[in-house]
Amino acid sequence: MDSSVENSVKAVRRSKEEKKVLRKQLKASHTLLKHEGINTAAQPTKNLVVANGGLGNGVSREELSAALKEMGEVEMLIMPPHKPYAFVTYRSEESARKAHIHLNGQKLQCEENSVTLYLSYVDSVTYEEGASVTLPEGLVLVQDFVSPEEEALILSSVDWSSTVDSVTGIPEECLPMLEQCVRNGHINVMPDQLTVNQYEAGQGIPPHVDTHSAFEDTILSLSLGAKTVMEFRHPDGRAVAVVLPSRSLLVMKGESRYLWTHGITPRKFDMVPACDPQSPAYKPDLGTHSNLTLSKRGTRTSFTFRKIRYEPCGCAFPSACDSQGAPSAPLPTQPSPPTLPSCHADATRLEEEYVHRVYDSIASHFSSTRHSPWPRVCHFLSSLPPGSLLADVGCGNGKYLGVNPELIAVGCDRSSALVQICAERDFHVFVSDALSVPLPTASCDACISIAVIHHFSTQERRLAAVRELVRLLKPGGRGLIYVWAYEQEYNKQKSKYLKDHNKEHDGKCSPTKYTSDDCQEPHETSSIPDHHKPTDNQQDVNTVTDSKLSVHTNRTAFNTQDLLVPWHLKEGKKQVEKESGDSEKKIKRKEMSKKISSDSCSGLNPKTDPCPVLDPIISSSDSKPSPKADVTQTSSSALNSELVNSPAPVFHRYYHVFQQGELEQLCGQVAGVKVQSSYHDQGNWCVILEKA
């Protein structure tokens, strides 16, 4: 090819690429205005908004900052929590121009995925800090409580290679720091029990309260190795996320020890303050920070010190105290049963507590049960022309994003933990609410919403979700919606959800292998009604004599449309066997205590009042030490036998199950769209829509 012609072709190609970038930049600007109220400026300024460069896209502050600083001196970088964009202010307008020219349309390689940046000018950058969050009463976090040398020494005191119980006390290497705790007033007496847990990246612990009757008031937790984020939750729904830096000491007393649950969500990245823990601006809670970044989790070892209790607990929190009649070792603490929402604010609170937070907590387990795409959804996706742009709104773990490789598929989900799982599978995903998807109007050839809209708690919000799906579609574009059906028996055929009730009774199938959504719930003892209410009695079904939502008995027919469905985080012996087959993924644990003399429990009857359990999270009554026991040192192999008999953490998800015809009626209220077809598919009502 002649060189002049080749240059001309390159010039045309560059021009097309530049035009493509410009179009996408303009779309990004429109999206920011529509969904975030961010006005972009036509003329250059020192301030830029960086679309796709946010924490919600899996971009860390360090990665974005490095790219921005190549263009000039950065005065300020703001990355709002969970958002798919960031703001940057340069020292000079010239540097901002340079960034606008050279970074627009450029891919930024992040830790485990890549994103394409689109930059637009803004006149000014304003961001309101979140209100200051008060730590739970009695909770204290001490930074750098031990030195790096002491950290190494304490870690070396644990022999992870030992697989047999041995008689030992709390390691001598821990005594200096415990004596310092007593001197500093963090605890009044020396602890006599130690639990050591080692967590690999991505592992967590369910929310729990350490058993009242087992241990005295103060609990000390020393974090060594990698940092993590621990969430504290009050029974009334208040939540506080606290960053636990390496070598920090967490002190739990009073209300924070007895009433608030604490747990760690299983995920590979945490949002943490970007400033140094020693900085005066540093605060351990995440409620006040805009200066956040993503921190990849590493191996963390926690040393939890307690004082064994030999008398009943007489704390001021009887509702959570097993000594005063409350259930032992409460697992995920739930407020009193929620009520049907009466306004928008009630609805958002209900969904935050009983949908969003639940899925973030169960994401890893939930994903492990969602691996087989439903055939009729696959048929819909396979019918789309090659090159079609597909949006999966509420994509979960992304099981539909790779069904048809000839599509350009993008997914979003409200759960950042599920989005992270999708990102690890190299899918194009972002965090978003289904009511406000940051994609341009009429940009998608097809949209799917599988098992999502039934989680919205009012008619208005369910309608808004359908409208948002239709907004994304191009004229002629098609949408597929699945919602859980009230009618689990249809045309004299029971759904798999009801059929598997009997299989579980017979022991012929494992709950972890069910392939249809909402068929993974473990069985709870109950009988299946011989019939359910007819579909034309909608008024009877919706009549609620008590506004409080009821908890559904899994694998039985529904008797109300609005309900809470249990999710059992652990699934007994089969789950333990699965975990024990992968030693790299188990949480390593050691337990040690000082020698307990034969008269230490003299006030207790050894048969009816055994000494307290050493592990409030997982121990069963069989694992309580005898009065003459010297010590317990539990290896991970011994831990498995305890897990089999331990109670399973149970979370409750809100659902509105749809009656026959209800989904079609809902879609009929949206202008500019028609229902192409509707059908019942294994306990779900489904519609295919076409935009006019």
XYZ file of C-alpha atoms in Angstrom:
692
model
C 0.000 0.000 0.000
C 1.246 3.504 -0.892
C 2.567 5.304 2.212
C 0.348 8.342 1.656
C -2.726 6.120 1.362
C -1.648 4.200 4.480
C -1.269 7.455 6.402
C -4.697 8.547 5.214
C -6.225 5.255 6.366
C -4.545 5.650 9.763
C -5.821 9.208 10.002
C -9.367 8.063 9.217
C -9.031 5.219 11.727
C -7.796 7.578 14.401
C -10.637 9.903 13.617
C -13.168 7.102 14.035
C -11.605 6.031 17.316
C -11.616 9.631 18.554
C -15.259 9.994 17.578
C -16.089 6.774 19.375
C -14.362 8.017 22.531
C -16.176 11.338 22.244
C -19.557 9.603 21.925
C -18.882 7.465 24.986
C -17.602 10.485 26.900
C -20.819 12.372 26.128
C -22.900 9.353 27.162
C -20.981 9.188 30.414
C -21.690 12.886 31.002
C -25.410 12.387 30.404
C -25.452 9.406 32.760
C -23.713 11.379 35.501
C -26.216 14.206 35.123
C -29.274 11.951 35.065
C -28.371 9.617 37.894
C -25.971 11.593 40.065
C -26.907 15.223 39.348
C -23.358 16.017 38.228
C -23.207 18.837 35.663
C -20.240 18.706 33.315
C -18.702 21.851 31.825
C -18.092 22.601 28.149
C -14.990 24.737 28.809
C -11.763 23.466 30.401
C -11.342 23.861 34.159
C -8.921 22.453 36.732
C -11.601 19.972 37.850
C -12.523 16.692 36.183
C -14.998 13.912 36.866
C -13.599 10.495 35.967
C -16.355 8.104 34.888
C -15.596 4.396 35.478
C -12.799 5.429 37.833
C -14.583 4.809 41.115
C -14.391 2.445 44.047
C -17.631 0.896 42.804
C -15.780 -0.269 39.675
C -13.017 -1.943 41.669
C -10.543 0.905 41.084
C -8.266 1.710 44.014
C -7.118 5.207 44.907
C -3.479 4.257 44.306
C -4.144 2.912 40.801
C -6.187 5.921 39.701
C -3.899 8.428 41.394
C -0.835 7.020 39.634
C -2.462 7.478 36.212
C -3.699 10.995 37.024
C -0.351 12.157 38.410
C 1.362 11.321 35.122
C -0.545 14.258 33.646
C 0.462 16.798 36.285
C 0.301 17.757 39.946
C -2.928 16.633 41.619
C -4.366 18.871 44.323
C -7.266 16.664 45.370
C -8.749 13.265 44.508
C -12.185 12.336 45.860
C -13.570 8.818 45.476
C -17.090 8.573 46.950
C -17.938 5.188 48.527
C -19.503 2.585 46.195
C -19.708 5.058 43.272
C -18.452 4.337 39.719
C -16.758 7.728 39.367
C -14.195 10.004 41.031
C -13.319 13.712 41.088
C -9.842 15.132 40.540
C -8.592 18.712 40.875
C -5.263 19.591 39.251
C -2.901 22.352 40.304
C -3.227 23.921 36.851
C -5.761 23.970 34.065
C -3.034 22.884 31.654
C -2.579 19.616 33.555
C -6.338 19.034 33.500
C -6.353 19.588 29.720
C -3.536 17.080 29.332
C -5.440 14.474 31.373
C -8.610 15.154 29.389
C -6.771 14.555 26.113
C -4.567 11.602 27.014
C -6.660 9.623 29.506
C -10.036 9.752 27.768
C -10.859 6.313 26.416
C -7.745 4.785 27.976
C -7.867 1.469 29.793
C -6.706 1.408 33.396
C -5.415 -1.967 34.517
C -6.560 -2.620 38.072
C -5.736 -5.454 40.437
C -8.056 -8.022 38.882
C -9.777 -6.259 35.981
C -9.462 -3.301 33.624
C -11.741 -0.289 33.118
C -12.006 2.365 30.411
C -11.849 5.921 31.747
C -13.952 8.810 30.426
C -13.143 12.300 31.722
C -15.264 15.456 31.638
C -14.685 18.943 33.008
C -16.734 20.193 35.966
C -16.867 23.761 37.299
C -16.268 22.762 40.892
C -15.951 19.733 43.130
C -18.268 19.504 46.106
C -18.675 16.417 48.235
C -20.378 16.196 51.594
C -18.684 13.994 54.163
C -20.929 11.417 55.792
C -22.157 12.115 59.282
C -19.787 10.989 61.991
C -20.613 7.495 63.208
C -20.250 6.782 66.904
C -18.527 3.541 67.798
C -20.598 1.119 69.894
C -20.463 1.921 73.585
C -17.547 0.115 75.213
C -15.625 -0.446 71.966
C -12.026 0.818 71.828
C -9.488 0.397 69.013
C -5.804 0.908 69.874
C -3.474 1.444 66.889
C -0.029 -0.202 66.786
C -0.520 -1.917 70.120
C 2.430 -4.210 69.433
C 5.594 -3.519 67.444
C 6.517 -5.402 64.240
C 9.070 -7.364 66.268
C 6.461 -8.326 68.876
C 4.066 -9.256 66.072
C 6.594 -11.679 64.576
C 7.312 -13.157 68.002
C 3.640 -13.717 68.848
C 2.921 -15.275 65.444
C 5.835 -17.663 65.890
C 4.326 -18.942 69.143
C 1.563 -20.827 67.288
C 2.426 -24.241 65.897
C 0.029 -24.744 62.993
C 1.636 -28.062 62.083
C 0.280 -29.696 65.248
C -2.865 -31.741 64.563
C -3.331 -33.286 67.997
C -4.564 -31.728 71.200
C -1.817 -30.823 73.624
C -1.706 -29.505 77.165
C -0.402 -25.991 77.107
C -1.151 -22.559 78.432
C -1.365 -19.164 76.802
C 2.018 -18.739 75.041
C 4.645 -16.864 77.021
C 5.155 -14.578 74.014
C 1.661 -13.142 74.627
C 2.153 -12.357 78.333
C 3.932 -8.976 77.952
C 1.133 -7.535 75.828
C -1.508 -8.912 78.232
C 0.284 -7.345 81.179
C 0.300 -4.079 79.261
C -3.474 -4.435 78.756
C -3.929 -4.740 82.521
C -1.633 -1.754 83.204
C -3.479 0.390 80.658
C -6.872 -0.505 82.114
C -8.151 -2.333 79.018
C -8.935 -5.345 81.205
C -8.988 -5.774 84.999
C -7.640 -9.339 85.239
C -5.347 -11.504 83.159
C -7.261 -13.539 80.533
C -7.078 -17.333 80.847
C -8.372 -18.389 77.426
C -7.058 -17.734 73.925
C -8.522 -18.492 70.497
C -6.250 -18.030 67.471
C -7.866 -17.830 64.028
C -6.022 -17.482 60.741
C -8.014 -16.108 57.798
C -6.896 -16.264 54.176
C -7.947 -13.573 51.710
C -11.683 -13.734 51.054
C -12.627 -15.541 54.264
C -14.876 -14.057 56.930
C -16.883 -14.892 60.022
C -20.680 -14.725 60.447
C -22.102 -12.013 62.718
C -22.260 -13.273 66.303
C -22.116 -12.329 69.975
C -19.670 -14.264 72.153
C -21.662 -16.390 74.605
C -22.409 -14.458 77.814
C -22.298 -17.462 80.132
C -18.940 -18.617 78.768
C -16.789 -15.526 79.300
C -16.495 -12.431 81.448
C -17.142 -8.914 80.248
C -13.985 -7.775 78.453
C -12.781 -9.446 75.249
C -9.467 -8.506 73.642
C -8.743 -9.145 69.958
C -5.271 -8.586 68.537
C -5.083 -8.359 64.715
C -1.793 -9.453 63.148
C -0.850 -9.637 59.481
C -3.266 -8.041 57.012
C -5.871 -5.413 57.882
C -9.597 -6.106 57.579
C -12.979 -4.461 58.172
C -15.238 -5.734 60.957
C -18.906 -4.799 61.039
C -20.766 -4.248 64.300
C -24.553 -4.375 64.245
C -27.097 -3.395 66.903
C -30.415 -5.301 67.179
C -32.218 -2.120 66.048
C -30.396 -2.250 62.689
C -27.635 0.304 63.283
C -24.348 -0.787 61.747
C -20.785 0.465 62.156
C -17.913 -0.729 59.967
C -14.565 -0.547 61.766
C -11.161 -0.903 60.097
C -8.826 -3.200 62.046
C -5.264 -2.316 60.993
C -2.387 -4.720 61.433
C -1.020 -4.870 64.995
C -4.107 -3.159 66.427
C -5.956 -4.162 69.587
C -9.759 -4.225 69.700
C -11.300 -4.002 73.188
C -14.957 -5.007 73.570
C -16.700 -4.169 76.844
C -20.260 -3.634 78.017
C -22.774 -3.008 75.262
C -20.335 -3.646 72.401
C -19.455 -7.045 73.899
C -22.896 -8.175 75.088
C -25.418 -6.683 72.647
C -23.820 -5.823 69.272
C -22.969 -8.622 66.878
C -19.587 -8.479 65.175
C -18.559 -10.223 61.979
C -16.423 -9.982 58.848
C -18.009 -10.169 55.393
C -16.211 -12.696 53.161
C -14.675 -10.713 50.269
C -11.260 -10.079 48.745
C -11.251 -6.265 48.880
C -12.242 -3.809 51.614
C -12.926 -0.086 51.453
C -10.529 1.551 53.920
C -9.280 5.090 54.680
C -6.390 6.044 52.411
C -4.622 8.125 55.060
C -2.047 6.643 57.405
C -3.499 5.188 60.631
C -1.200 7.534 62.590
C -2.578 10.599 60.789
C -4.727 12.961 62.899
C -7.376 12.659 60.164
C -7.635 8.903 60.586
C -10.840 7.497 62.026
C -11.469 3.763 62.435
C -15.104 3.877 61.299
C -15.914 4.246 57.596
C -18.958 6.473 57.975
C -17.092 9.785 57.705
C -14.594 9.145 54.917
C -14.479 10.300 51.298
C -10.726 9.681 51.315
C -11.163 5.947 50.785
C -9.362 3.325 48.760
C -9.575 -0.394 48.116
C -7.404 -2.703 50.164
C -6.781 -6.253 48.972
C -7.060 -8.677 51.828
C -4.159 -10.873 52.822
C -3.625 -13.448 55.533
C -4.808 -12.157 58.902
C -4.300 -13.877 62.248
C -6.436 -12.870 65.209
C -5.569 -13.593 68.836
C -8.741 -13.335 70.937
C -8.228 -13.321 74.713
C -11.056 -13.935 77.178
C -11.589 -14.629 80.877
C -13.591 -17.811 81.505
C -16.741 -17.215 83.574
C -17.709 -19.571 86.416
C -20.900 -17.860 87.587
C -24.048 -16.990 85.600
C -23.885 -13.726 83.676
C -25.829 -10.872 85.255
C -25.288 -8.255 82.531
C -27.656 -5.407 81.760
C -28.710 -6.955 78.429
C -31.079 -9.841 79.287
C -32.556 -9.943 75.769
C -29.203 -11.245 74.487
C -28.050 -13.117 77.595
C -28.255 -16.916 77.713
C -27.831 -16.853 81.510
C -31.016 -14.796 81.728
C -33.153 -16.857 79.394
C -32.098 -15.685 75.934
C -30.905 -18.319 73.398
C -27.240 -19.278 73.727
C -24.699 -17.681 71.400
C -27.095 -15.609 69.293
C -26.218 -15.728 65.626
C -27.034 -12.971 63.162
C -29.068 -10.737 65.444
C -32.281 -9.615 63.812
C -34.534 -6.829 65.032
C -38.145 -7.671 65.826
C -39.957 -8.841 62.671
C -40.241 -5.940 60.223
C -43.553 -4.580 59.043
C -44.848 -3.908 55.563
C -43.551 -0.486 54.493
C -45.976 2.410 54.620
C -43.775 4.951 52.814
C -40.693 5.219 50.594
C -38.330 5.622 53.555
C -39.715 2.476 55.214
C -39.273 0.553 51.972
C -35.632 1.554 51.517
C -34.847 0.648 55.127
C -36.535 -2.737 54.803
C -34.670 -3.552 51.580
C -31.344 -2.368 52.979
C -31.677 -4.631 56.034
C -33.399 -7.668 54.517
C -32.030 -7.668 50.964
C -28.827 -5.662 50.434
C -27.027 -6.502 53.676
C -28.083 -10.125 53.514
C -26.683 -10.694 50.023
C -23.411 -9.018 50.960
C -23.184 -11.370 53.950
C -24.055 -14.578 52.093
C -22.468 -13.720 48.708
C -19.863 -16.478 48.660
C -22.254 -19.223 49.798
C -25.039 -17.876 47.557
C -22.735 -17.895 44.540
C -21.743 -21.506 45.177
C -25.408 -22.512 44.720
C -25.920 -20.485 41.513
C -23.975 -22.294 38.823
C -26.512 -23.726 36.331
C -28.291 -21.184 34.064
C -32.006 -21.801 33.547
C -32.738 -23.302 30.090
C -35.436 -20.829 29.015
C -33.269 -17.858 29.986
C -30.446 -19.401 27.938
C -32.843 -19.806 25.002
C -33.718 -16.106 25.177
C -30.044 -15.111 25.261
C -29.180 -17.460 22.401
C -31.926 -15.914 20.253
C -30.267 -12.484 20.299
C -28.275 -11.424 17.205
C -24.462 -11.518 17.472
C -23.007 -8.222 18.664
C -26.122 -7.272 20.643
C -25.543 -5.249 23.794
C -27.041 -7.067 26.792
C -27.561 -5.588 30.266
C -28.135 -8.043 33.111
C -29.683 -5.896 35.839
C -29.217 -7.722 39.127
C -26.631 -10.092 37.688
C -25.744 -11.840 40.970
C -22.652 -13.966 40.414
C -22.833 -13.426 36.654
C -24.014 -16.886 35.632
C -25.842 -15.467 32.580
C -23.132 -13.055 31.406
C -21.149 -15.784 29.663
C -24.015 -17.861 28.231
C -23.786 -16.352 24.725
C -20.197 -15.283 23.957
C -21.359 -13.494 20.787
C -23.100 -10.836 22.891
C -21.549 -7.738 24.440
C -22.712 -8.372 27.986
C -22.542 -6.013 30.943
C -23.956 -6.667 34.394
C -24.741 -4.739 37.550
C -25.809 -5.702 41.037
C -26.540 -3.893 44.288
C -24.216 -6.271 46.168
C -20.571 -5.230 45.931
C -19.577 -8.699 47.171
C -21.381 -10.393 44.260
C -19.959 -7.852 41.798
C -16.488 -8.725 43.067
C -17.177 -12.401 42.321
C -18.214 -11.425 38.772
C -15.075 -9.323 38.334
C -12.918 -12.277 39.350
C -14.560 -14.176 36.480
C -13.562 -11.398 34.037
C -17.113 -10.165 33.433
C -17.855 -6.487 32.781
C -19.779 -5.476 35.893
C -20.409 -2.568 38.239
C -22.292 -1.806 41.444
C -25.692 -0.243 40.864
C -29.235 -0.156 42.167
C -31.789 -1.607 39.742
C -33.835 1.596 40.081
C -30.987 3.772 38.788
C -28.679 2.047 36.331
C -25.852 4.316 35.074
C -26.267 3.371 31.412
C -27.592 5.686 28.690
C -31.245 5.645 27.671
C -32.023 3.392 24.687
C -28.511 1.926 24.693
C -29.238 -1.816 25.043
C -30.514 -4.358 22.545
C -31.694 -6.593 25.360
C -32.066 -6.533 29.143
C -32.732 -9.301 31.627
C -33.920 -9.108 35.226
C -33.814 -12.567 36.773
C -35.120 -12.990 40.330
C -34.677 -9.305 41.213
C -37.943 -7.347 41.127
C -39.563 -9.570 43.776
C -37.120 -8.032 46.301
C -38.709 -4.553 45.984
C -41.160 -4.036 48.807
C -43.796 -1.702 47.323
C -45.856 -1.653 44.141
C -44.346 1.724 43.230
C -40.773 0.469 43.510
C -41.516 -2.691 41.532
C -43.048 -0.540 38.800
C -40.025 1.783 38.866
C -37.741 -1.226 38.370
C -39.646 -2.265 35.240
C -39.587 1.323 33.929
C -35.813 1.504 34.419
C -35.367 -1.739 32.499
C -37.493 -0.406 29.639
C -35.580 2.903 29.648
C -32.365 1.049 28.855
C -33.838 -0.723 25.807
C -33.480 0.553 22.273
C -36.689 0.733 20.209
C -37.333 -2.867 19.198
C -35.180 -4.119 22.063
C -36.415 -7.026 24.184
C -36.441 -7.624 27.913
C -36.873 -10.781 29.976
C -38.171 -10.636 33.564
C -38.408 -13.503 36.071
C -40.069 -13.187 39.490
C -40.910 -15.793 42.117
C -44.496 -17.068 41.798
C -47.088 -17.378 44.531
C -48.397 -20.386 42.600
C -45.732 -23.025 43.222
C -48.193 -25.598 41.848
C -49.378 -24.757 38.327
C -51.367 -26.868 35.865
C -51.356 -29.660 38.471
C -47.557 -29.720 38.462
C -45.555 -28.920 41.574
C -42.461 -26.763 41.103
C -39.008 -28.117 41.828
C -39.094 -25.952 44.957
C -41.950 -28.049 46.387
C -40.788 -31.370 44.943
C -37.393 -31.069 46.630
C -39.152 -30.928 49.997
C -39.692 -34.685 49.808
C -36.220 -35.365 48.410
C -34.671 -33.681 51.409
C -36.826 -35.843 53.684
C -35.558 -38.962 51.913
C -31.960 -37.768 51.917
C -31.760 -38.160 48.146
C -30.408 -34.754 47.290
C -28.175 -32.099 48.749
C -29.438 -28.527 49.052
C -26.127 -27.288 47.687
C -26.815 -28.907 44.309
C -30.155 -27.330 43.471
C -29.884 -25.342 40.296
C -32.907 -23.063 40.198
C -32.930 -19.822 42.139
C -34.807 -19.926 45.429
C -34.613 -23.714 45.491
C -31.527 -23.793 47.671
C -33.183 -23.317 51.020
C -32.576 -26.161 53.517
C -35.738 -27.856 54.713
C -37.429 -26.852 57.937
C -39.824 -29.357 59.511
C -43.273 -28.714 58.155
C -45.904 -30.377 56.027
C -46.828 -29.295 52.521
C -50.421 -28.092 52.342
C -52.669 -30.126 50.053
C -53.616 -27.005 48.161
C -53.042 -23.288 48.115
C -55.339 -20.359 47.601
C -56.767 -20.064 44.085
C -55.234 -17.441 41.826
C -58.444 -15.414 41.567
C -58.534 -14.789 45.330
C -55.908 -12.053 45.153
C -57.759 -9.834 47.609
C -57.800 -12.630 50.211
C -54.106 -13.311 49.805
C -53.154 -9.672 50.231
C -55.278 -9.150 53.324
C -52.882 -8.779 56.253
C -54.308 -8.849 59.746
C -50.860 -8.269 61.288
C -48.561 -5.815 59.501
C -45.492 -7.737 60.647
C -43.915 -9.911 57.963
C -43.988 -13.644 58.611
C -41.062 -16.033 58.133
C -41.765 -18.591 55.425
C -41.227 -22.308 56.030
C -38.889 -23.360 53.245
C -40.168 -25.698 50.530
C -43.837 -25.243 51.374
C -46.585 -23.460 49.483
C -46.959 -19.739 50.119
C -49.860 -18.384 52.163
C -49.014 -14.694 51.810
C -47.348 -12.572 49.153
C -45.006 -10.541 51.347
C -42.693 -12.588 53.535
C -39.197 -13.323 54.807
C -37.396 -16.365 53.428
C -34.603 -17.930 55.535
C -31.110 -18.511 54.171
C -28.953 -20.933 56.170
C -25.354 -19.844 55.736
C -23.912 -23.232 56.700
C -25.450 -26.492 55.606
C -24.402 -29.062 58.183
C -22.270 -32.069 57.537
C -22.179 -31.930 53.750
C -20.923 -28.353 53.813
C -18.241 -29.237 56.345
C -17.098 -32.207 54.280
C -16.838 -29.948 51.273
C -14.745 -27.462 53.229
C -12.528 -30.140 54.747
C -11.593 -31.321 51.281
C -9.918 -27.992 50.531
C -7.408 -27.342 53.270
C -6.284 -24.062 51.768
C -9.702 -22.525 52.301
C -10.284 -23.562 55.896
C -9.918 -21.070 58.691
C -7.111 -22.322 60.891
C -7.913 -22.235 64.596
C -6.134 -22.938 67.851
C -7.573 -22.631 71.339
C -5.514 -22.473 74.513
C -6.280 -21.794 78.138
C -4.475 -21.817 81.436
C -4.727 -24.951 83.539
C -8.136 -25.314 85.194
C -7.877 -26.916 88.613
C -10.312 -29.586 89.773
C -12.028 -27.193 92.156
C -12.333 -24.296 89.701
C -15.885 -25.346 88.959
C -16.738 -26.423 92.492
C -19.936 -24.421 92.395
C -21.180 -26.313 89.362
C -22.611 -29.774 88.884
C -20.357 -31.461 86.286
C -23.309 -33.254 84.722
C -25.826 -30.455 84.557
C -23.631 -27.361 84.675
C -20.435 -28.007 82.736
C -17.741 -25.358 82.561
C -18.227 -22.740 79.842
C -17.543 -23.457 76.185
C -14.272 -22.147 74.842
C -15.642 -21.098 71.476
C -18.937 -19.212 71.395
C -19.166 -19.269 67.622
C -19.112 -22.947 66.777
C -18.796 -25.171 69.828
C -21.610 -27.577 70.665
C -22.481 -28.791 74.139
C -20.290 -31.846 73.511
C -17.199 -29.658 73.262
C -17.465 -28.063 76.711
C -14.394 -28.835 78.819
C -14.765 -31.099 81.813
C -14.027 -29.605 85.253
C -10.703 -31.457 85.367
C -9.555 -30.587 81.894
C -6.178 -28.870 81.706
C -6.495 -27.220 78.315
C -8.069 -27.380 74.902
C -6.022 -26.766 71.779
C -8.280 -27.265 68.774
C -6.851 -27.932 65.329
C -8.845 -27.435 62.129
C -9.526 -31.182 61.898
C -11.143 -31.193 65.335
C -13.025 -28.076 64.349
C -14.892 -29.921 61.601
C -16.586 -32.287 64.052
C -17.830 -29.276 66.002
C -19.113 -27.531 62.875
C -21.288 -30.503 62.000
C -23.378 -30.073 65.138
C -23.206 -26.300 65.464
C -26.247 -24.130 64.767
C -26.274 -22.501 61.345
C -26.389 -18.732 60.937
C -29.765 -17.860 59.427
C -30.439 -14.702 57.435
C -33.845 -13.555 56.233
C -34.506 -12.128 52.776
C -37.599 -10.089 51.908
C -39.739 -11.289 48.976
C -42.961 -10.229 47.312
C -44.153 -13.324 45.451
C -46.242 -12.555 42.355
C -49.674 -13.946 41.613
C -50.728 -15.026 38.148
C -51.284 -11.997 35.913
C -49.666 -9.552 38.350
C -46.403 -9.223 36.423
C -48.227 -8.593 33.138
C -50.384 -5.947 34.832
C -47.262 -4.277 36.216
C -45.592 -4.158 32.796
C -48.826 -2.890 31.242
C -48.499 0.311 33.287
C -45.249 1.228 31.508
C -45.723 3.305 28.370
C -44.043 2.340 25.107
C -43.646 -1.368 25.765
C -45.736 -4.455 25.052
C -45.714 -7.929 26.556
C -44.680 -10.321 23.790
C -45.286 -13.454 25.825
C -45.623 -14.680 29.387
C -45.229 -18.091 30.991
C -44.731 -20.038 34.230
C -41.305 -21.637 34.590
C -40.569 -23.862 37.601
C -42.220 -21.685 40.203
C -41.545 -18.322 38.512
C -43.724 -15.954 36.495
C -41.915 -14.688 33.414
C -42.527 -12.110 30.666
C -40.750 -11.148 27.465
C -41.144 -7.454 26.648
C -40.555 -5.495 23.450
C -40.012 -1.735 23.383
C -41.989 0.139 20.752
